[in-house]
Coordinates of C-alpha atoms and ligand atoms in Angstrom, one line a residue:
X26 CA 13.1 9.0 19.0
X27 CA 15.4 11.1 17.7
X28 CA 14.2 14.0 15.1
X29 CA 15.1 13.4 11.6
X30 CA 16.3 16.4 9.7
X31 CA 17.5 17.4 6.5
X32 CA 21.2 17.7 7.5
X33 CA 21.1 13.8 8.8
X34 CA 20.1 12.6 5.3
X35 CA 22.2 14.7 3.4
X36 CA 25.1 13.8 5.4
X37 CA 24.3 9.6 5.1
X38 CA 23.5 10.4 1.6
X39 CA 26.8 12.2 0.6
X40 CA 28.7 9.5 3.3
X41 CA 27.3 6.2 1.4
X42 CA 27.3 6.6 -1.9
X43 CA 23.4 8.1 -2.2
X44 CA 23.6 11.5 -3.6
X45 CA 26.1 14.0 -4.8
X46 CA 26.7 17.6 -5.5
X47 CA 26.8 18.6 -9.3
X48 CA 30.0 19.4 -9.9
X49 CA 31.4 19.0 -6.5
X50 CA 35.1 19.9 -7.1
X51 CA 33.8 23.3 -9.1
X52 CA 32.2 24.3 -6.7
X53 CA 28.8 22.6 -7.4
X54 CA 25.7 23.5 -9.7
X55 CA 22.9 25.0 -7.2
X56 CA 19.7 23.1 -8.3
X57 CA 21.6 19.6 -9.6
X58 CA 22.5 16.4 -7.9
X59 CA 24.2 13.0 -9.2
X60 CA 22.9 9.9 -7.7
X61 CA 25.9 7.7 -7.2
X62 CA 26.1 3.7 -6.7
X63 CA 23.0 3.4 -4.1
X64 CA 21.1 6.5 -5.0
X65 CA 20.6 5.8 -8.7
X66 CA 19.1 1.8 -7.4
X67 CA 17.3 3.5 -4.9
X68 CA 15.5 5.4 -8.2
X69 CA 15.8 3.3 -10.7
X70 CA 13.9 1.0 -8.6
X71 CA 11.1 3.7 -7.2
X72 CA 10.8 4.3 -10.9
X73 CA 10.3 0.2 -11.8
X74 CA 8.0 0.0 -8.8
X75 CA 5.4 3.1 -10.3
X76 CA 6.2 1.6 -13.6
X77 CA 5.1 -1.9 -12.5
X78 CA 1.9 -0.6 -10.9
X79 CA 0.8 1.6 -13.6
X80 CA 1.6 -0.6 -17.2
X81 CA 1.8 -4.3 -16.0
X82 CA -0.9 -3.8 -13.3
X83 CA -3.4 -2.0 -15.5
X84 CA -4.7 -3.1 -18.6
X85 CA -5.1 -0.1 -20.4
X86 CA -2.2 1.8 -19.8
X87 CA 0.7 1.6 -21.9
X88 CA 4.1 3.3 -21.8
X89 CA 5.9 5.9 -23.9
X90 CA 9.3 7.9 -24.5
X91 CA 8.8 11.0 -26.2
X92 CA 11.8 13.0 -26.5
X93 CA 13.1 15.6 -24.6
X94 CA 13.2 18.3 -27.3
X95 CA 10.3 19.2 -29.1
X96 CA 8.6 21.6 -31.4
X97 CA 8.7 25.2 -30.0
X98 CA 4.9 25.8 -30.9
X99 CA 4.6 22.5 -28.5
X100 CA 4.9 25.1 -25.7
X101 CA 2.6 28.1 -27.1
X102 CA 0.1 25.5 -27.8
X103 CA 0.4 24.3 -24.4
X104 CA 0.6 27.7 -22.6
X105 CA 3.7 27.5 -21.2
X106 CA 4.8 30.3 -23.3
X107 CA 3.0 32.9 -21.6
X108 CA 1.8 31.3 -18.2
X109 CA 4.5 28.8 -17.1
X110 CA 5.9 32.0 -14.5
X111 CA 6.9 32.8 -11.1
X112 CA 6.7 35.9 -9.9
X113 CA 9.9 37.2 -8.5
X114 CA 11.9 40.2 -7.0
X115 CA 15.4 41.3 -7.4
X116 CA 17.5 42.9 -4.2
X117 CA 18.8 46.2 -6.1
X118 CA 21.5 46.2 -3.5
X119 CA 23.0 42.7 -4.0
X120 CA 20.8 41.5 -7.2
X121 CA 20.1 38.2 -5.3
X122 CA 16.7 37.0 -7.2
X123 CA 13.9 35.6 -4.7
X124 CA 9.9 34.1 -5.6
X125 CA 7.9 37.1 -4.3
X126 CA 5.4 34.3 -3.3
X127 CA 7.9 32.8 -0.7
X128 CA 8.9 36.1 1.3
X129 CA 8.2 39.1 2.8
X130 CA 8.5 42.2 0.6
X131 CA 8.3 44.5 4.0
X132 CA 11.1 43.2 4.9
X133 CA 15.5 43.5 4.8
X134 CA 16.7 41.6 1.8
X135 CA 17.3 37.5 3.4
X136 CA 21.0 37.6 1.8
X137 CA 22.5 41.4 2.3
X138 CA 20.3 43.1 4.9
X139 CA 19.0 45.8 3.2
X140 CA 15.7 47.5 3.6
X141 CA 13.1 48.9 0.6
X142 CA 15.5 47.1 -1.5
X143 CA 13.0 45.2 -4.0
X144 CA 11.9 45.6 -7.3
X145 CA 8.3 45.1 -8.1
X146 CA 7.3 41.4 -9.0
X147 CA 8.2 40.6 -12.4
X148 CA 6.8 37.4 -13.9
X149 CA 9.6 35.0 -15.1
X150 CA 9.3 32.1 -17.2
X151 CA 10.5 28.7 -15.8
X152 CA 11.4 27.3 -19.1
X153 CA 15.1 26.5 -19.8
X154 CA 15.8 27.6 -23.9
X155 CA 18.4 26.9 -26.2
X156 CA 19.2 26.3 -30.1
X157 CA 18.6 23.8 -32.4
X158 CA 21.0 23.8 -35.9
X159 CA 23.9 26.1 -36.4
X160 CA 22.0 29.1 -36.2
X161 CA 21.0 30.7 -33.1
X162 CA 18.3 33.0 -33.7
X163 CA 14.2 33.1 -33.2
X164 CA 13.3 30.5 -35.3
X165 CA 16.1 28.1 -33.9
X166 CA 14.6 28.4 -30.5
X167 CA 14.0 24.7 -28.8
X168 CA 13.0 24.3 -24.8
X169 CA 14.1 21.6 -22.2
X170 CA 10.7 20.3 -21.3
X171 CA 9.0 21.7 -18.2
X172 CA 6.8 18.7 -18.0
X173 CA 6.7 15.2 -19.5
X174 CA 3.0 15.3 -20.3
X175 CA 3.3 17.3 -23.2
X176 CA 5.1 14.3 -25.3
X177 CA 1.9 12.3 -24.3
X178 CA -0.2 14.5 -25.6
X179 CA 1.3 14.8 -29.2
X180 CA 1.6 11.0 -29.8
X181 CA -1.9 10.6 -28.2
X182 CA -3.2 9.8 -32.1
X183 CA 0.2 7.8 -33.2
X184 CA -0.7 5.6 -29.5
X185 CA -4.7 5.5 -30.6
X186 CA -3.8 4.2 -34.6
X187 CA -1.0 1.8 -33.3
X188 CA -2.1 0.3 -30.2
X189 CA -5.7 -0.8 -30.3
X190 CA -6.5 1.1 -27.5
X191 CA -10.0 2.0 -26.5
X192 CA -11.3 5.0 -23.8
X193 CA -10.6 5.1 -21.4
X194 CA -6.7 4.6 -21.5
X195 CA -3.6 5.9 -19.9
X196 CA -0.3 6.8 -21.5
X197 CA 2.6 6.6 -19.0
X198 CA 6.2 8.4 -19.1
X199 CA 9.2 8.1 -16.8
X200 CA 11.9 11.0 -18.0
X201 CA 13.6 14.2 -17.1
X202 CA 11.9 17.6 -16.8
X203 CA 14.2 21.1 -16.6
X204 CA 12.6 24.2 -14.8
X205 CA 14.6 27.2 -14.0
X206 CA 14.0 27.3 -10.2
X207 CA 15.5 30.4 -8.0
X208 CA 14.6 28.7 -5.0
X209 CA 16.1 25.1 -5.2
X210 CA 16.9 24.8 -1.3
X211 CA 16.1 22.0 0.2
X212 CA 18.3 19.2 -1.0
X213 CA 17.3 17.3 -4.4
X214 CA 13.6 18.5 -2.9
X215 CA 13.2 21.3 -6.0
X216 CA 16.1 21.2 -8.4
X217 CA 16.2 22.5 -12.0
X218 CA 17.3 18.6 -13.4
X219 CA 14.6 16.5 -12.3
X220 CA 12.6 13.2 -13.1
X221 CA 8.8 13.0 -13.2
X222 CA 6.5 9.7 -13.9
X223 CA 3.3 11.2 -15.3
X224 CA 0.2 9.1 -16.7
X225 CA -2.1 10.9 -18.4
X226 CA -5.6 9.1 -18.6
X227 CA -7.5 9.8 -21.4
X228 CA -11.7 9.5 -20.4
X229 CA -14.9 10.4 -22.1
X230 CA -16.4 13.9 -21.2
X231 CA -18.8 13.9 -18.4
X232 CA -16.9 10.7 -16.9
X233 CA -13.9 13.1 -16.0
X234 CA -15.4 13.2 -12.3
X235 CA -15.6 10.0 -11.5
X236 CA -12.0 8.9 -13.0
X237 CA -10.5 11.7 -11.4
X238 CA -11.6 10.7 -8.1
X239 CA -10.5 6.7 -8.7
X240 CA -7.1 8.0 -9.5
X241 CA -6.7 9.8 -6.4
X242 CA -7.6 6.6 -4.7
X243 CA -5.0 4.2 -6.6
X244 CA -2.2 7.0 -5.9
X245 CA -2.9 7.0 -2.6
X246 CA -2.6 3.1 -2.2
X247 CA 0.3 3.2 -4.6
X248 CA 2.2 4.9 -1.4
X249 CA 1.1 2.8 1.2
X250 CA 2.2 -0.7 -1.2
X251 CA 5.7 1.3 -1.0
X252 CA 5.7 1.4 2.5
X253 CA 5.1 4.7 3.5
X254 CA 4.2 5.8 6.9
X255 CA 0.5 6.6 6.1
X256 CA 0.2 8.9 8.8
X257 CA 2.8 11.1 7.0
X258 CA 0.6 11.7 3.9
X259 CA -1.6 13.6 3.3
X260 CA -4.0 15.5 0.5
X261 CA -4.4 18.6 -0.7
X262 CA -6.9 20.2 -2.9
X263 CA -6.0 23.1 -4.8
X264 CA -8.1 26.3 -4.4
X265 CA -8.9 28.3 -7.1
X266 CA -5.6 30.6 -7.1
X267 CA -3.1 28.0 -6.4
X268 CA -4.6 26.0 -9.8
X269 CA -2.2 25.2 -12.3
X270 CA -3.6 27.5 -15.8
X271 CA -4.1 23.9 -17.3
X272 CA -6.3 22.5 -14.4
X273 CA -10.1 22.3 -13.7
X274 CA -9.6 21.0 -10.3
X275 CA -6.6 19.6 -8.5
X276 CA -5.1 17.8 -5.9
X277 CA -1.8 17.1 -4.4
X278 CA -0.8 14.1 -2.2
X279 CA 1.4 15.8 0.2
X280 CA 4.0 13.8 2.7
X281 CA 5.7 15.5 5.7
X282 CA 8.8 15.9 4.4
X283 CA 11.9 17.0 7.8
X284 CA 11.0 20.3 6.3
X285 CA 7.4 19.9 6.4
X286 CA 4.5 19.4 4.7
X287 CA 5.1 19.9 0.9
X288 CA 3.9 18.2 -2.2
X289 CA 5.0 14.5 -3.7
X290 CA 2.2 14.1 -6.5
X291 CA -0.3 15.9 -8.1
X292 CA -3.6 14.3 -9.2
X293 CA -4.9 16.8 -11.8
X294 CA -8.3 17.2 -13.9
X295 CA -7.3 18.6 -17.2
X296 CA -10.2 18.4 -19.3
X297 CA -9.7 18.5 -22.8
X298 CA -7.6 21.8 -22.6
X299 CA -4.0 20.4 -24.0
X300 CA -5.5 18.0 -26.7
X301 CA -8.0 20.9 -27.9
X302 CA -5.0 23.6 -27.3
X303 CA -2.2 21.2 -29.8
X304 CA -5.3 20.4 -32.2
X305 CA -6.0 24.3 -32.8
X306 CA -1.9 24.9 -33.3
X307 CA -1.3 21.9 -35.1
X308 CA -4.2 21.9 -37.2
X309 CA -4.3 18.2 -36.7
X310 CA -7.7 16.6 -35.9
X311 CA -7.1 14.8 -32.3
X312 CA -10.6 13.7 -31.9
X313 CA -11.3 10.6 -31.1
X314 CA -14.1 7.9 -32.5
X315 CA -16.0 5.5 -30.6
X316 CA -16.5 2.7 -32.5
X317 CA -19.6 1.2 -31.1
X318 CA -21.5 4.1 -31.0
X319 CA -19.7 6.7 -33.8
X320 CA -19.7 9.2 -31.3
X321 CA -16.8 11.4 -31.8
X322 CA -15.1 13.7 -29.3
X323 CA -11.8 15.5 -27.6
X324 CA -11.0 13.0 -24.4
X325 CA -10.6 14.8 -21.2
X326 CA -7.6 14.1 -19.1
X327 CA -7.3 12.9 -15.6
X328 CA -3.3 13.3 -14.9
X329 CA -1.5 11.7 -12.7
X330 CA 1.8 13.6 -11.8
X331 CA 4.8 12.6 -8.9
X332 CA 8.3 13.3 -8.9
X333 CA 10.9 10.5 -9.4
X334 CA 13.5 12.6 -7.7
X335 CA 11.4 14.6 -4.8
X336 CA 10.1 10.3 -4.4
X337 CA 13.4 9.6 -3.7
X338 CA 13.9 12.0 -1.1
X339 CA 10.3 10.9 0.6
X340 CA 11.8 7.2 0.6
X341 CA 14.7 8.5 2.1
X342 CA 12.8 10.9 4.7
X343 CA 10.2 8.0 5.8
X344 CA 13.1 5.1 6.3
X345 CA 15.4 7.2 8.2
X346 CA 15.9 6.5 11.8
X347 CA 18.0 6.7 14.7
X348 CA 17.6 3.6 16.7
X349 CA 18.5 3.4 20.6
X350 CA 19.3 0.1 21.3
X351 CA 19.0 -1.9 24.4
X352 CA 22.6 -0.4 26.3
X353 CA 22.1 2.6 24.7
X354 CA 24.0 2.1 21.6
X355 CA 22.4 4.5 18.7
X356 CA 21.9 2.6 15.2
X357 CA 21.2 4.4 12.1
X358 CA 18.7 2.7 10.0
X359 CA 17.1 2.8 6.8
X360 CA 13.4 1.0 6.6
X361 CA 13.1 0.3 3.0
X362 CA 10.4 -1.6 1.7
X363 CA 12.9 -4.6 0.2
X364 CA 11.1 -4.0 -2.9
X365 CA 12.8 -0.2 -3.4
X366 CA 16.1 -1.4 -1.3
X367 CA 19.0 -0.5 -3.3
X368 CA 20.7 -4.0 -2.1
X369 CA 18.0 -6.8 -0.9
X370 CA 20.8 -9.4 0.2
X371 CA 24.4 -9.2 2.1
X372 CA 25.9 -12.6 2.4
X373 CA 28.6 -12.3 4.8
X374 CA 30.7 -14.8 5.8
X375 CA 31.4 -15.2 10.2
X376 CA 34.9 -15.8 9.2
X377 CA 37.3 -16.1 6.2
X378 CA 39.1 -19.7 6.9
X379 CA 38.0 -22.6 6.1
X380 CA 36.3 -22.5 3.3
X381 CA 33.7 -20.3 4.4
X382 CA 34.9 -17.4 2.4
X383 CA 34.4 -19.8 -0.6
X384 CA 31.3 -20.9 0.0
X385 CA 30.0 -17.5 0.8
X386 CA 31.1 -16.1 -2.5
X387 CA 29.2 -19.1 -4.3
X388 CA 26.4 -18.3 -2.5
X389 CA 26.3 -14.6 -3.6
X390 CA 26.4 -15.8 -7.4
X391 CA 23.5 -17.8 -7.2
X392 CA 21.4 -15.4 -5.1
X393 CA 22.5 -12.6 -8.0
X394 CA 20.1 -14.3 -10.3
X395 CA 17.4 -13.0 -8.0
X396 CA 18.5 -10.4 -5.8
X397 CA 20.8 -6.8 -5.5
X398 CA 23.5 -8.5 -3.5
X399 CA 26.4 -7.1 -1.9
X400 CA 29.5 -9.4 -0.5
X401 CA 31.0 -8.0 2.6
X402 CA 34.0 -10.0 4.2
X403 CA 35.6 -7.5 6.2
X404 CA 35.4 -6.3 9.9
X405 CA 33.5 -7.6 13.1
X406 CA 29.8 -9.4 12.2
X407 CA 28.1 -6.8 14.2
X408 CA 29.8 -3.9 12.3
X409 CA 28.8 -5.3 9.0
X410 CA 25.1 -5.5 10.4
X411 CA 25.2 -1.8 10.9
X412 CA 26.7 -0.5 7.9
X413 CA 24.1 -2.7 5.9
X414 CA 21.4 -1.3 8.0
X415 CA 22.4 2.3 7.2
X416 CA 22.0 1.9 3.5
X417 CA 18.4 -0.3 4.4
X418 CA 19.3 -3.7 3.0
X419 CA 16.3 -5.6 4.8
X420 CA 18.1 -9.3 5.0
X421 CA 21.8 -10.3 5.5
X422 CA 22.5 -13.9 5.6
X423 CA 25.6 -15.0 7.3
X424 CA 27.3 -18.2 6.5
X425 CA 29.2 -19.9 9.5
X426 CA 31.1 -23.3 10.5
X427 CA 27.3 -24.8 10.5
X428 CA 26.8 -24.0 7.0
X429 CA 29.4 -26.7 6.2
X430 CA 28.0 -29.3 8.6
X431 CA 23.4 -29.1 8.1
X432 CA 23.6 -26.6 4.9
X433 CA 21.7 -23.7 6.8
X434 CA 22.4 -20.1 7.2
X435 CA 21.4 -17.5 9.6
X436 CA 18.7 -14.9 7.7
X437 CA 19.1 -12.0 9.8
X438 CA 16.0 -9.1 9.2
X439 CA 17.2 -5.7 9.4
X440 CA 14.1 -4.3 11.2
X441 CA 13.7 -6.5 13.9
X442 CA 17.3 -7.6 14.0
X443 CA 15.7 -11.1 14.5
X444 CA 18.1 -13.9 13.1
X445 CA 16.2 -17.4 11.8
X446 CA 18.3 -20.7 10.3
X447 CA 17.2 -20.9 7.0
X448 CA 18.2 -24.2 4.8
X449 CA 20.4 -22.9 1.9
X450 CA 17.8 -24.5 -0.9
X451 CA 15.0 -22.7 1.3
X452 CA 16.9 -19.4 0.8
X453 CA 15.8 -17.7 -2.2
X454 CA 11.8 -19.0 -1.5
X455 CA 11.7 -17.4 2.0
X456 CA 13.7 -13.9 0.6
X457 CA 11.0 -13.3 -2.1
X458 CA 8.2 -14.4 0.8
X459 CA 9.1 -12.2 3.3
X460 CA 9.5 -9.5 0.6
X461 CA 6.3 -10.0 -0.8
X462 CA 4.4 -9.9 3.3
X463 CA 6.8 -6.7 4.4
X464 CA 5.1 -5.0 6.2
X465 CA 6.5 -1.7 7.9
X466 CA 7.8 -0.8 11.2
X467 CA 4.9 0.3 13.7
X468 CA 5.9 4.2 14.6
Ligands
GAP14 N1 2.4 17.7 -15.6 C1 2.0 18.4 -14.4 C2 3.1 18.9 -13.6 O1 4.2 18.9 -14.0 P1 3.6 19.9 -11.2 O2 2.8 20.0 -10.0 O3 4.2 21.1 -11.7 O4 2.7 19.2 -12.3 C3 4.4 17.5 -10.7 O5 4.8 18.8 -11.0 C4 5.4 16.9 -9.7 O6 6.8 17.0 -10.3 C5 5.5 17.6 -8.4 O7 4.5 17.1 -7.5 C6 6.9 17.3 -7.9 O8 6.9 16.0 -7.3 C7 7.7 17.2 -9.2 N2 8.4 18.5 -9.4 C8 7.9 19.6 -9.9 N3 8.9 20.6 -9.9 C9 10.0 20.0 -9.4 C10 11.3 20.5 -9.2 N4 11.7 21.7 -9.5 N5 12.2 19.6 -8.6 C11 11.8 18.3 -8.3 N6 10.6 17.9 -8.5 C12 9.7 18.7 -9.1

């Protein structure tokens, strides 16, 4: 099979609609991407899936939007102040800026060549700043989050008085997170504009442990529900220096990205640290009160933590393939699970006479109600196949000169390439069957 690498999917993504540089026609904007027509489905419907599985499937996990912007003192309190750092070198030759962690200080400078050219490691702080109001000095200082737990954390007591809900509980958020990243290679991999879906599960002390360790299990499964190829995943635990300042213990699901292994998620054990941290800078009591028992108490937090956007480039990674067929023709194809597809339905008409064209077109409104469709009339059958398996839409139906006579249509499955006559009133039972059985491609 042949190897999937970074250039493939950058190229198909930049080719069909997928991903874009940031400002392309300037130049571009190292470290940020735009998802165009397919790429923002593709995330929008990673994000519903995770959202799906963590609020509807759960019963005590509800969902929040905190805002981007928040109180500076959010991020003393928090430590990201003083700990949220890289350490990093300069080249005094060409002042290109590198993580000291991710090369070797013996040797030339990776951009201009030179030799002994580094500074010593200087710690520097991830955290994008600007102003709030119309004056820009100390006090006006705001940050771009680095994180969207944070949020959580501050409308943990607003979520307790308003919601009824009881320990142990999650609060879940889907939204943007900034970090000023020197290294951002990679593709959208590690950018400085990126989306995270965090839950932050809040337990009693002592049953930290245990909740920790059923979280690692459900985000496991969470992957394999998706489709992922298991055998490309992977854990991780942290050891003590790689911990996060705000961590107890720590791990990370990783998946074999073309670049290889690197981390998707991270399943972290923050005890009571944030909660106690905001409480003391706040001065706002954030205990909590049992009410059968009285007992009262800071809630540890078991966090769940995955990227939205480094997700999307794992779907990408684990569907993309280069097919040989039988005769030696090469398809390119994208293995989807139908539930993340960007488009779940083609209908494409065999020809446009006849009323076929018409019928077709009726056909795509009513499977709208239910579906992502897309209506492709032009070009040979087979070449419409193709260029809906290289954006991974798992079924095309085709209407044809039987249509008008029995009222069946050919479901083709992108997969196998299989094709089955299914009766038009059939059509929209067996699409959200097969959907719901998918199961993915052996290899
Ligand atoms: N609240 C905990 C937290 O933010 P993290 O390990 O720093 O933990 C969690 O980040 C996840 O966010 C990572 O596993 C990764 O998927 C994603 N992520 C972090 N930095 C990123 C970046 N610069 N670009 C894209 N995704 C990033």
């Amino acid at each position: 099979m042949a190897e999937t690498t970074m250039d493939k999917i950058v190229s198909l993504c930049k080719r069909r609609g997928f991903i874009f540089q940031s400002s392309e026609i300037y130049g571009g904007l190292s470290g940020a991407w735009d998802y165009g027509p397919l790429g923002v489905q593709l995330k929008n419907n990673i994000r519903d899936f995770w959202w799906k599985e963590m609020t509807q499937m759960h019963d005590n996990i509800v969902g929040l939007d905190a805002s981007i912007l928040m109180h500076p003192k959010v991020w003393e309190a928090s430590g990201h102040v003083s700990n949220f750092t890289d350490p990093m070198v300069d080249c005094k030759q060409c002042k290109s800026r590198f993580r000291a962690d991710q090369i070797d200080l013996t040797a030339a400078c990776p951009h201009c060549g030179t030799k002994d050219s580094f500074t010593e490691p200087r710690n520097f702080n991830l955290m994008f700043s600007t102003h709030i109001g119309a004056v820009r000095d100390e006090g006006s200082i705001v940050y771009l989050r680095p994180e969207t737990a944070q949020g959580i954390y501050l409308d943990f007591k607003n979520v307790v008085q308003s919601s009824r809900v009881k320990i142990p509980f999650g609060i879940a958020q889907v939204g943007k997170a900034f970090r000023n990243e020197i290294t951002t290679k990679n593709f959208i991999f590690r950018s400085c504009e990126f989306e995270q879906m965090e839950m932050q599960y809040f337990v009693k002390p002592g049953s930290d442990e245990e909740w920790f360790s059923f979280w690692r299990d459900q985000r496991m499964e969470f992957y394999h529900k998706m489709g992922i190829n298991p055998s490309s995943l992977r854990w991780h635990r942290h050891g003590p220096d790689e911990l996060a300042f705000y961590a107890k213990d720590a791990y990370d699901i990783q998946y074999l990205f073309p670049m290889g292994w690197q981390e998707l998620e991270g399943v972290h054990n923050r005890t009571d640290y944030d909660l106690t941290q905001h409480q003391e800078f706040s001065g706002k009591d954030l205990s909590y009160v049992e009410q059968e028992t009285n007992e009262r108490y800071i809630p540890y937090v078991v966090e769940t933590s995955a990227g939205l956007t480094r997700n999307v480039l794992m779907a990408l990674s684990d569907a993309y393939e280069e097919e040989t067929l039988e005769g030696g023709d090469v398809r390119t194809v994208l293995h989807f699970h139908p539930a993340i597809a960007p488009i779940t339905v083609a209908i494409l008409p065999l020809v446009k006479k006849d009323g076929i064209s018409e019928l077709s077109q009726k056909l795509e409104r009513e499977l709208r109600e239910d579906f992502a469709t897309f209506y492709d009339q032009g070009g040979a059958i087979g070449r419409r196949y193709r260029r809906m398996d290289e954006v991974g839409t798992p079924y095309c139906v085709t209407v044809d000169y039987q249509t008008l006579d029995d009222q069946t249509v050919t479901l083709r499955f992108r997969d196998s390439m299989e094709q089955v006559r299914v009766k038009l009133d059939d059509l929209v039972a067996r699409i959200r069957l097969e959907t719901k059985q998918y199961k993915r491609k052996e290899g």
